[in-house]
PDB file of C-alpha atoms in Angstrom:
ATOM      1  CA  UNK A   1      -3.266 104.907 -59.482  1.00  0.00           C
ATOM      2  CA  UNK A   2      -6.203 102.532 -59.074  1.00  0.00           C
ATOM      3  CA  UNK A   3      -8.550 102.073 -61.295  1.00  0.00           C
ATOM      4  CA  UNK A   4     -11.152 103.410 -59.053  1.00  0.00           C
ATOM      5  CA  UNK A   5      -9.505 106.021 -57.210  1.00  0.00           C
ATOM      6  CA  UNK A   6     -10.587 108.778 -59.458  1.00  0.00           C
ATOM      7  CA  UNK A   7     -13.859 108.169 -58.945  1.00  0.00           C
ATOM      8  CA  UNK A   8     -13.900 107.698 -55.081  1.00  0.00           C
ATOM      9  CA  UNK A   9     -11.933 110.858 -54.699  1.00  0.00           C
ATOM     10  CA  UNK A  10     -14.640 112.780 -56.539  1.00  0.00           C
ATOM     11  CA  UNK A  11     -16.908 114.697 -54.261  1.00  0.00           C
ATOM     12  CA  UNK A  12     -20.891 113.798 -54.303  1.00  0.00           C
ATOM     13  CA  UNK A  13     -21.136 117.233 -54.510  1.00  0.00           C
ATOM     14  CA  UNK A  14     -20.103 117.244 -58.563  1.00  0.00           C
ATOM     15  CA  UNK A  15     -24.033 115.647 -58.603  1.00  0.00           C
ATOM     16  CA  UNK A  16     -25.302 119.309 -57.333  1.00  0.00           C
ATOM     17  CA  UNK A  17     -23.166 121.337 -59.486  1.00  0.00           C
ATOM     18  CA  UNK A  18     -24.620 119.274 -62.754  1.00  0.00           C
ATOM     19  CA  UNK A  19     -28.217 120.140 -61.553  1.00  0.00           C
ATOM     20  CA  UNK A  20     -27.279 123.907 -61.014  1.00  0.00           C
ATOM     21  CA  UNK A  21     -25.538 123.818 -64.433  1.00  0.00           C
ATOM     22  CA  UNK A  22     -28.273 121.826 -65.995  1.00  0.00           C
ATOM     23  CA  UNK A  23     -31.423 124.365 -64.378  1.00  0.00           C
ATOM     24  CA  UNK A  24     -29.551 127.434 -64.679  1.00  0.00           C
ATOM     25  CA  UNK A  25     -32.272 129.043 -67.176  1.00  0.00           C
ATOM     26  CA  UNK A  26     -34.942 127.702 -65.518  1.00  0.00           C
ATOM     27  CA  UNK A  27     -37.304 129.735 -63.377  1.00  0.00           C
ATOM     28  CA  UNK A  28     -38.268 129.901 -59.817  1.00  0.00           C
ATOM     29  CA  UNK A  29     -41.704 130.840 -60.225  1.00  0.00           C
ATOM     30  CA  UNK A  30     -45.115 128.977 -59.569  1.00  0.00           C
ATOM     31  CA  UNK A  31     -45.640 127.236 -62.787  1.00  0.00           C
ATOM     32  CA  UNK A  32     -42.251 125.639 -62.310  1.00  0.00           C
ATOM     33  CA  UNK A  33     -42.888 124.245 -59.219  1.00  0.00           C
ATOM     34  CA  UNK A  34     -43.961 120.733 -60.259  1.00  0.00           C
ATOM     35  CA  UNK A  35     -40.747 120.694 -62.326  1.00  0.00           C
ATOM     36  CA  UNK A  36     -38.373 121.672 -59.422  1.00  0.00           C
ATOM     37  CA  UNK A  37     -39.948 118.667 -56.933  1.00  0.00           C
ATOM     38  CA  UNK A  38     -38.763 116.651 -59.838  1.00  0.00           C
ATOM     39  CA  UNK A  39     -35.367 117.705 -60.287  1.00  0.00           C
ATOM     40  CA  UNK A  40     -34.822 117.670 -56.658  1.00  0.00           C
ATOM     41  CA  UNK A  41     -36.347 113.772 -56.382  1.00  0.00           C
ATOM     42  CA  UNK A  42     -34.061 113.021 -59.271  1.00  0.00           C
ATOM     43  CA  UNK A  43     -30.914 114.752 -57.794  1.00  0.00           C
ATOM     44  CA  UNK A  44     -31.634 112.771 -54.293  1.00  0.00           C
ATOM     45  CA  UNK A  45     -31.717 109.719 -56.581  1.00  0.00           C
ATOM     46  CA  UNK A  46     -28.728 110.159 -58.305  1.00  0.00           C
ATOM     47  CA  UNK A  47     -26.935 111.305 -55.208  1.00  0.00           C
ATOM     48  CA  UNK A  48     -27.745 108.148 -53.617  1.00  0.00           C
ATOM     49  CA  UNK A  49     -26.727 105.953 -56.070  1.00  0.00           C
ATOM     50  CA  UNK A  50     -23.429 107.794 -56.378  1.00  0.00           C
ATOM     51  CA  UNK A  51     -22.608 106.774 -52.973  1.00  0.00           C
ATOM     52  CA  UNK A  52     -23.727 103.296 -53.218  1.00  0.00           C
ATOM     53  CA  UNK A  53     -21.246 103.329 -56.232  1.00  0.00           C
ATOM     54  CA  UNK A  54     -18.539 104.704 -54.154  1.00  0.00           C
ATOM     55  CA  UNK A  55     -19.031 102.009 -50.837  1.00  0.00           C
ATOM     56  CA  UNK A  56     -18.555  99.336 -53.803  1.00  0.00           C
ATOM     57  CA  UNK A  57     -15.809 100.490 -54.846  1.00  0.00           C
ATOM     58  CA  UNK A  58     -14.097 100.870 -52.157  1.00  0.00           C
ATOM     59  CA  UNK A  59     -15.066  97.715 -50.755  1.00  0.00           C
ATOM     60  CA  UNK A  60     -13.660  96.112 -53.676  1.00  0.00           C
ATOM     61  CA  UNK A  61     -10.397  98.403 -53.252  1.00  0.00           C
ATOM     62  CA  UNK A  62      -9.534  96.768 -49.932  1.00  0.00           C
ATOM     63  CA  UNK A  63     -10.533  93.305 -51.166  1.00  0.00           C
ATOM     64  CA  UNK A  64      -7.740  93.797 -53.759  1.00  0.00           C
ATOM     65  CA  UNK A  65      -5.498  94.998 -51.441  1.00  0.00           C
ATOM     66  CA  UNK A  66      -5.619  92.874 -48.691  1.00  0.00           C
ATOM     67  CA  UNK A  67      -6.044  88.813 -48.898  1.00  0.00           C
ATOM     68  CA  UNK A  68      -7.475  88.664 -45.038  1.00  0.00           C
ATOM     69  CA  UNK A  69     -10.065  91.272 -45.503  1.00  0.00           C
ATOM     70  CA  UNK A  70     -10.763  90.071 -49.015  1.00  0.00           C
ATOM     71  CA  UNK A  71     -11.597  86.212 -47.249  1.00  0.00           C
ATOM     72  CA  UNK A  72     -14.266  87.961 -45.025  1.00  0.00           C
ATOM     73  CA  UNK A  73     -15.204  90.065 -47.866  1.00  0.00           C
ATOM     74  CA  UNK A  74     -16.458  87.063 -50.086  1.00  0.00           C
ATOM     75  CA  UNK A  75     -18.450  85.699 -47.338  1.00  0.00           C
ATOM     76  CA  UNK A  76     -20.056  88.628 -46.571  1.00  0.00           C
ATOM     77  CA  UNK A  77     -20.908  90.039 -49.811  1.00  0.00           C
ATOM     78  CA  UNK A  78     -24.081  89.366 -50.187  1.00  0.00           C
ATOM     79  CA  UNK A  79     -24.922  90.860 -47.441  1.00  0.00           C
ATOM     80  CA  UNK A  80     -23.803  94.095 -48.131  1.00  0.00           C
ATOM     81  CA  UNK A  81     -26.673  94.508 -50.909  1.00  0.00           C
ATOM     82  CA  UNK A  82     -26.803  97.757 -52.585  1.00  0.00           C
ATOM     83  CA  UNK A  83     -24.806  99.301 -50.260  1.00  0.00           C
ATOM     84  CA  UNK A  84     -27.607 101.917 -49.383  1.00  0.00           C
ATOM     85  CA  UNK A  85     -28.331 100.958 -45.988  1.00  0.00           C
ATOM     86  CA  UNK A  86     -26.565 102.543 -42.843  1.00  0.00           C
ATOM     87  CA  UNK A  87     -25.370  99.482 -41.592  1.00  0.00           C
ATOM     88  CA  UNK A  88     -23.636  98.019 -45.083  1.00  0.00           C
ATOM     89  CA  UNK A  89     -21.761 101.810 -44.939  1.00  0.00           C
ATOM     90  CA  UNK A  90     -20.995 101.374 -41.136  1.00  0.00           C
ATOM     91  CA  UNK A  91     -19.444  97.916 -42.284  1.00  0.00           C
ATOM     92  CA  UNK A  92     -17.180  99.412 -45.160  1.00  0.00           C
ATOM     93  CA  UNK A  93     -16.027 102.327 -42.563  1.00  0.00           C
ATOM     94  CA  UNK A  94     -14.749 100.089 -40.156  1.00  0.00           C
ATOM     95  CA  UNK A  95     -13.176  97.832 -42.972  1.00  0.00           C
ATOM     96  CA  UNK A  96     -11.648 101.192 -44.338  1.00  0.00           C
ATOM     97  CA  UNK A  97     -10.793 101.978 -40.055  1.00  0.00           C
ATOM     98  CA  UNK A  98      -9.214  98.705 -39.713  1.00  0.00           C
ATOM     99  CA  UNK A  99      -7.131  98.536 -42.595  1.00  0.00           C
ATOM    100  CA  UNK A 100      -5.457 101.863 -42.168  1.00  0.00           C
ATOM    101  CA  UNK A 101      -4.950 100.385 -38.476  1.00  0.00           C
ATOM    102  CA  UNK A 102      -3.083  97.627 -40.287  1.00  0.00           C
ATOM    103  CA  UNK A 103      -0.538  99.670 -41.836  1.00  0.00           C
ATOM    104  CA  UNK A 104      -0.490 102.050 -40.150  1.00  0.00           C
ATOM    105  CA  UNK A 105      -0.023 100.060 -36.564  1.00  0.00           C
ATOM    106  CA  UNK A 106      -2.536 102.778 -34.918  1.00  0.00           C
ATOM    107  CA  UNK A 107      -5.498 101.867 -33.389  1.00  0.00           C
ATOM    108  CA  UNK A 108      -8.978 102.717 -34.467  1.00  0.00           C
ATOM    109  CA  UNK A 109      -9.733 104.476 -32.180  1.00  0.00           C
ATOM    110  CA  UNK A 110      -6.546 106.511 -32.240  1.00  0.00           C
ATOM    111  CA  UNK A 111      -7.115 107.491 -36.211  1.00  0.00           C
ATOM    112  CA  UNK A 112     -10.729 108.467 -35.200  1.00  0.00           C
ATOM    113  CA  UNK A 113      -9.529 110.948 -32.712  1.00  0.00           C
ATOM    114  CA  UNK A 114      -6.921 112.297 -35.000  1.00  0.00           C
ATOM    115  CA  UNK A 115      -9.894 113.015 -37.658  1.00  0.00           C
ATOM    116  CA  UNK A 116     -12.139 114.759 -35.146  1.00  0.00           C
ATOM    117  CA  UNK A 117      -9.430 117.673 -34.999  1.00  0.00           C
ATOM    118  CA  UNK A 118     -10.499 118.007 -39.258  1.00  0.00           C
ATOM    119  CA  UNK A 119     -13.846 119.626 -38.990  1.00  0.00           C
ATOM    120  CA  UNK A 120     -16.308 118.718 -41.682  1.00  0.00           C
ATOM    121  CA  UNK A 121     -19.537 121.164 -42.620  1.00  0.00           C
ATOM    122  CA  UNK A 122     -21.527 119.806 -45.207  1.00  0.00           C
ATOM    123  CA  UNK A 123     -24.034 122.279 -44.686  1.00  0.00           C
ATOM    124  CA  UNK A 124     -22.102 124.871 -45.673  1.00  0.00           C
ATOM    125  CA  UNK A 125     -20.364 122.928 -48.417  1.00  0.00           C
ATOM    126  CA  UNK A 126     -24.086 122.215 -49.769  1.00  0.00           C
ATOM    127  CA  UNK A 127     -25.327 126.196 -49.409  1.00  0.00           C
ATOM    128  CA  UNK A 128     -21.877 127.268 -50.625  1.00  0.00           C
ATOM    129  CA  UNK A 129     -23.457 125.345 -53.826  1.00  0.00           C
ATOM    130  CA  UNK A 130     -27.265 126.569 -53.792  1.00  0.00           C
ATOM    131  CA  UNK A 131     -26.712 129.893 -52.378  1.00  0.00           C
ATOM    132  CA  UNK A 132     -27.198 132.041 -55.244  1.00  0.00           C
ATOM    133  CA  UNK A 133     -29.596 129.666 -57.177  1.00  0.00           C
ATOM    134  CA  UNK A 134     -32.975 129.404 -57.795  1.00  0.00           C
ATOM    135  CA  UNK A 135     -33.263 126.164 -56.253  1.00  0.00           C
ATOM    136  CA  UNK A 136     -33.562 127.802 -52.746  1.00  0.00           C
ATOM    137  CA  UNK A 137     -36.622 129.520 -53.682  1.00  0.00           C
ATOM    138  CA  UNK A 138     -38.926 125.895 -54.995  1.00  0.00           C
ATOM    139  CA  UNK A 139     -38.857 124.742 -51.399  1.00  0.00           C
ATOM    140  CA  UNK A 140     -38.339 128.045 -49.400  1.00  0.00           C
ATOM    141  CA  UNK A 141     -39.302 126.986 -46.424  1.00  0.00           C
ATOM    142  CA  UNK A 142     -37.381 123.589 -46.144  1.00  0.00           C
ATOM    143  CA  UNK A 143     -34.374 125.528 -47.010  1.00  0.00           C
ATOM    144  CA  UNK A 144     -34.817 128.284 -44.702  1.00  0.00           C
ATOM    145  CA  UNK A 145     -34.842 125.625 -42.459  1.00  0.00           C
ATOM    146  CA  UNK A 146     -31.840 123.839 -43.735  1.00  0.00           C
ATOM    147  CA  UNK A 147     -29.632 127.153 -43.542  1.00  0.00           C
ATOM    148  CA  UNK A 148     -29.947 126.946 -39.438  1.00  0.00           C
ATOM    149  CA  UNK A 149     -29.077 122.937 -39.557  1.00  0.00           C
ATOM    150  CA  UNK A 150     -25.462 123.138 -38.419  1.00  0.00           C
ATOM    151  CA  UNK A 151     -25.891 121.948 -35.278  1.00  0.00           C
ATOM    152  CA  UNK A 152     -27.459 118.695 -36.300  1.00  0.00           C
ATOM    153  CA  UNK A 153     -23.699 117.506 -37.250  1.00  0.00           C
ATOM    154  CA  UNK A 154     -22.040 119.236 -34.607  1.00  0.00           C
ATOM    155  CA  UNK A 155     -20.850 115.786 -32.505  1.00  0.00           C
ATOM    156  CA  UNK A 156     -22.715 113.518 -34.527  1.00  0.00           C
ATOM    157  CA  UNK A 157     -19.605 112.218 -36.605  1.00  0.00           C
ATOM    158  CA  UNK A 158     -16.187 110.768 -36.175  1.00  0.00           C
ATOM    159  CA  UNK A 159     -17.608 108.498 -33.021  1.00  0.00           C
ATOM    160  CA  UNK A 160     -14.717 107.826 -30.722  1.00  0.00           C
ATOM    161  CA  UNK A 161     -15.261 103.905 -29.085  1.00  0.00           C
ATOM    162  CA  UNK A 162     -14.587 103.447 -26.078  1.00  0.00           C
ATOM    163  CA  UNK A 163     -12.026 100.722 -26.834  1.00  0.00           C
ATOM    164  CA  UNK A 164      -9.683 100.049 -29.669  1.00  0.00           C
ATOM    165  CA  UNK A 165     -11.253  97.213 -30.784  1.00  0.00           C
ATOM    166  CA  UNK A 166     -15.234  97.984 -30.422  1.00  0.00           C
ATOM    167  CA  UNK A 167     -17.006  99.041 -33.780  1.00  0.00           C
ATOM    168  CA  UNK A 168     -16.748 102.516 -34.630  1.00  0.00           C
ATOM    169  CA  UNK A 169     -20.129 104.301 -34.743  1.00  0.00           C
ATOM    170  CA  UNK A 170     -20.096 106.263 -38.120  1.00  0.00           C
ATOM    171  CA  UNK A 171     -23.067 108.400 -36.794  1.00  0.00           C
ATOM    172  CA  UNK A 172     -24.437 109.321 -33.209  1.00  0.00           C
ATOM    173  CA  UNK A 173     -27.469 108.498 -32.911  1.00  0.00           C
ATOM    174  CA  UNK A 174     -29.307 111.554 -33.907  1.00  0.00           C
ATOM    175  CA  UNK A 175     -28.453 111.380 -37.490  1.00  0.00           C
ATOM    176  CA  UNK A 176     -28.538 107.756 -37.488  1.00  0.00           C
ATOM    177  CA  UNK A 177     -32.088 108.262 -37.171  1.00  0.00           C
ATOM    178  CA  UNK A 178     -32.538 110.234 -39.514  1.00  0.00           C
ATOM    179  CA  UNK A 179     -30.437 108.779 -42.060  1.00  0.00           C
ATOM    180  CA  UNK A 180     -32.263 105.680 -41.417  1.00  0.00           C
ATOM    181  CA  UNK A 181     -35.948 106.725 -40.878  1.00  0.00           C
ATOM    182  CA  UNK A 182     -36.167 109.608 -43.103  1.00  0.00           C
ATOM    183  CA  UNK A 183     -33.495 109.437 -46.246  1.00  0.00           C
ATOM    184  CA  UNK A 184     -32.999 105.678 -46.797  1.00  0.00           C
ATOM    185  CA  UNK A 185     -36.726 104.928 -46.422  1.00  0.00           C
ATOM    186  CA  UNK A 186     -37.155 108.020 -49.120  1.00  0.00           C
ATOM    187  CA  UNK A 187     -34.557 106.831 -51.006  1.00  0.00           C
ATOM    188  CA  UNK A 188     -36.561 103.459 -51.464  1.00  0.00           C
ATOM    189  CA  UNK A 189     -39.405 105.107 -52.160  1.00  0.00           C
ATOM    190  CA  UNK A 190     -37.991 106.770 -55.156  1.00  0.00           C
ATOM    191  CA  UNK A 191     -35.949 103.684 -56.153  1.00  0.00           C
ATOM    192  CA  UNK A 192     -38.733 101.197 -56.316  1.00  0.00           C
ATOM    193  CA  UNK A 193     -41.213 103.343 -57.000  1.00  0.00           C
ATOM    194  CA  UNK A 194     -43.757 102.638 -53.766  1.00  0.00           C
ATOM    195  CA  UNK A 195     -45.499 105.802 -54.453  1.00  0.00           C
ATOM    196  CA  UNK A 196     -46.988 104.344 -57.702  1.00  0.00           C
ATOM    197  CA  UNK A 197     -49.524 102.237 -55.582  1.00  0.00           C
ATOM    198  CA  UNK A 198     -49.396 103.695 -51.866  1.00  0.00           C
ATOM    199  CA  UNK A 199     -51.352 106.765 -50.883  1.00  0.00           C
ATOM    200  CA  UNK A 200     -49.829 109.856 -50.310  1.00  0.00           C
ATOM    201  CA  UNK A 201     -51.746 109.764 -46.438  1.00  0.00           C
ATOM    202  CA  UNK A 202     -48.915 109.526 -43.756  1.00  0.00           C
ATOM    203  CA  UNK A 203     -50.536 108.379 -40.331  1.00  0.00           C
ATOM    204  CA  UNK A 204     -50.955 111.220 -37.921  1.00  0.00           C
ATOM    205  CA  UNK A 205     -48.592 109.147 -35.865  1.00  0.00           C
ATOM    206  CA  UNK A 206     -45.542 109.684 -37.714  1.00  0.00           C
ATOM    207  CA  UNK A 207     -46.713 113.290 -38.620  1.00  0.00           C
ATOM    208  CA  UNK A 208     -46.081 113.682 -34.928  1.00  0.00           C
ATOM    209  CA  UNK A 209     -42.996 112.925 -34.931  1.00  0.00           C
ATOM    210  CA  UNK A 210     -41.331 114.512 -37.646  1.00  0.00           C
ATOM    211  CA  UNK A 211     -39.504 117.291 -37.587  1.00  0.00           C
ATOM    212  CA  UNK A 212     -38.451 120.248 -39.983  1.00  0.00           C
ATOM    213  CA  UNK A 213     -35.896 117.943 -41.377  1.00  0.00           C
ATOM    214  CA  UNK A 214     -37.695 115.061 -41.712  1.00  0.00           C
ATOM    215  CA  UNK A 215     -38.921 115.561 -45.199  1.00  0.00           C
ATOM    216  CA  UNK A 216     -36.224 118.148 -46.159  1.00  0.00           C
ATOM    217  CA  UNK A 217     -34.218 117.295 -50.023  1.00  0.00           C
ATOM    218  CA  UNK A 218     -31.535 119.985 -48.658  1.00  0.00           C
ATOM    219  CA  UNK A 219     -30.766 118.469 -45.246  1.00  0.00           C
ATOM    220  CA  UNK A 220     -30.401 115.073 -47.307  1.00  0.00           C
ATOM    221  CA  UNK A 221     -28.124 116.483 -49.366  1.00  0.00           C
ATOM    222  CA  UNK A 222     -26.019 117.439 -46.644  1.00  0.00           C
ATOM    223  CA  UNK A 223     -25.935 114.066 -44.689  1.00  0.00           C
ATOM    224  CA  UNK A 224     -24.594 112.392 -47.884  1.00  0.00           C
ATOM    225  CA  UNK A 225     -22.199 115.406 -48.026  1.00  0.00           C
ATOM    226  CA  UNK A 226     -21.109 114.164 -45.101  1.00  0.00           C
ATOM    227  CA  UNK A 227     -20.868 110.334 -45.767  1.00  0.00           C
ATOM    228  CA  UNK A 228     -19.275 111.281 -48.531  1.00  0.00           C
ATOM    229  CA  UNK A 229     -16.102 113.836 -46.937  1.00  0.00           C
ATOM    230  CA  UNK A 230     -15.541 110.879 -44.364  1.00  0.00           C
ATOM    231  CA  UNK A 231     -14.889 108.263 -46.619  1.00  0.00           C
ATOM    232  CA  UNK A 232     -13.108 110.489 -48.890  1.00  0.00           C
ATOM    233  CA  UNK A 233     -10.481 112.020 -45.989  1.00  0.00           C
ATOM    234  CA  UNK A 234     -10.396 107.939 -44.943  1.00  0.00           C
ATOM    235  CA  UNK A 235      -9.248 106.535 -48.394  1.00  0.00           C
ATOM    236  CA  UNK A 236      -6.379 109.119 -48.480  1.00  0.00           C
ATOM    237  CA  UNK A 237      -5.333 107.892 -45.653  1.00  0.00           C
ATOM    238  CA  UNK A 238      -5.127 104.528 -46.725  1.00  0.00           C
ATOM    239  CA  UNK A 239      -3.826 106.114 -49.898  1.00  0.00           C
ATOM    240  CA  UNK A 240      -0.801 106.736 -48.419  1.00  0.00           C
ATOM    241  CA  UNK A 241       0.044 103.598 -46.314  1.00  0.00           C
ATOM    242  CA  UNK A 242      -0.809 102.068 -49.096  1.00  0.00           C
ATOM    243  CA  UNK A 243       1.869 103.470 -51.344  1.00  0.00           C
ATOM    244  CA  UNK A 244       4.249 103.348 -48.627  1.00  0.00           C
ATOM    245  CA  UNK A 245       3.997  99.503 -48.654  1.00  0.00           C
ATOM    246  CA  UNK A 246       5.264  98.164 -51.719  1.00  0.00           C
ATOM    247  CA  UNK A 247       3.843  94.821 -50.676  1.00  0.00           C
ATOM    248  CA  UNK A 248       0.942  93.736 -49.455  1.00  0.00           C
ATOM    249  CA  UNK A 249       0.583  90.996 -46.341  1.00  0.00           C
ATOM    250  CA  UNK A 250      -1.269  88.031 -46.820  1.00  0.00           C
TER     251      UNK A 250
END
């Protein structure tokens, strides 16, 4: 076993079960309020930064693994920053796409359309979670509205190109958007702190636009669900070719 696969093949969703575990005495009632848009901020934090863990590792996985990729890898590294934005995880999915293509001698495109057959619901997997918790009642109406969500991922994932070598899409465009206008610009918020000296006055511009998931903790947590069962179901895969190669091309 590698010496990261553990950790890669644990779901993001261990990060929800702590906070239920950790708040299951606390109350759902006014006073607590303040407390709960903590918890939640700090869960979306540490959620993140699971992930980002995960794309490194991984990354680093195929690096060790395979001398080609590892050449592009080393120039590109830098780069990849944190690993927090959408395109530095698009970049490690089609590293992860293209070398399972290698051993297995499929085609991207042919492994993506084999995965589309495995349906994925991370809102469920996330409610399965909060369901019978007081978390649902802090935010009641954000999670009233997350509960009818499951049609924002219906289509949205395992992007089939139209050619074998084109760069697979990890999201349609829909959640792309909101992964990239809503979550990651939150999760820098959070990160760096930006609230500390910016106002809390959105301009009635971008109030316009939002919708009832654009400021949502819950429908967050299910988009890095998501992320999160893809690259998961991928690195098995590779898993396997992997051990059925006892060498390793250069």
């Amino acid at each position: 076993m590698s010496k990261h696969e553990s950790f890669i093949l644990t779901p993001i969703t261990s990060v929800l079960e702590e906070m239920i575990a950790a708040t299951s005495r606390l109350d759902s009632g006014i006073e607590t309020y303040p407390l709960w848009d903590y918890i939640l901020q700090s869960t979306f934090t540490k959620m993140t930064g699971f992930q980002e863990q995960k794309m490194k590792c991984i990354d680093w996985e195929l690096a060790t693994n395979g001398y080609d990729y590892r050449r592009s890898f080393l120039e590109d590294v830098k780069n990849r920053g944190t690993y927090s934005t959408y395109e530095s995880k698009q970049t490690v999915y089609n590293a992860l796409l293209g070398e399972i293509a290698r051993y297995s001698r499929k085609s991207k495109k042919d492994i993506v359309e084999q995965k589309t057959k495995n349906g994925i619901d991370p809102q469920g997997k996330v409610q399965s979670i909060l369901d019978d918790t007081n978390v649902k009642y802090c935010k009641q109406r954000e999670y009233a509205s997350f509960t009818r969500c499951k049609n924002q991922f219906r289509d949205q994932y395992w992007i089939v190109p139209k050619d074998s070598d084109k760069t697979v899409k990890l999201f349609e465009s829909r959640l792309c958007s909101y992964y990239k206008d809503d979550l990651y610009r939150h999760r820098n918020r959070i990160a760096h702190n930006t609230l500390s000296y910016q106002q809390n006055l959105p301009e009635l511009e971008s109030l316009k636009n939002e919708t009832e998931y654009s400021r949502n903790y819950f429908f967050w947590f299910a988009i890095l669900v998501l992320i999160d069962e893809i690259f998961m179901d991928l690195y098995r895969e590779y898993l396997h070719y992997i051990k059925m190669n006892s060498y390793f091309e250069e």
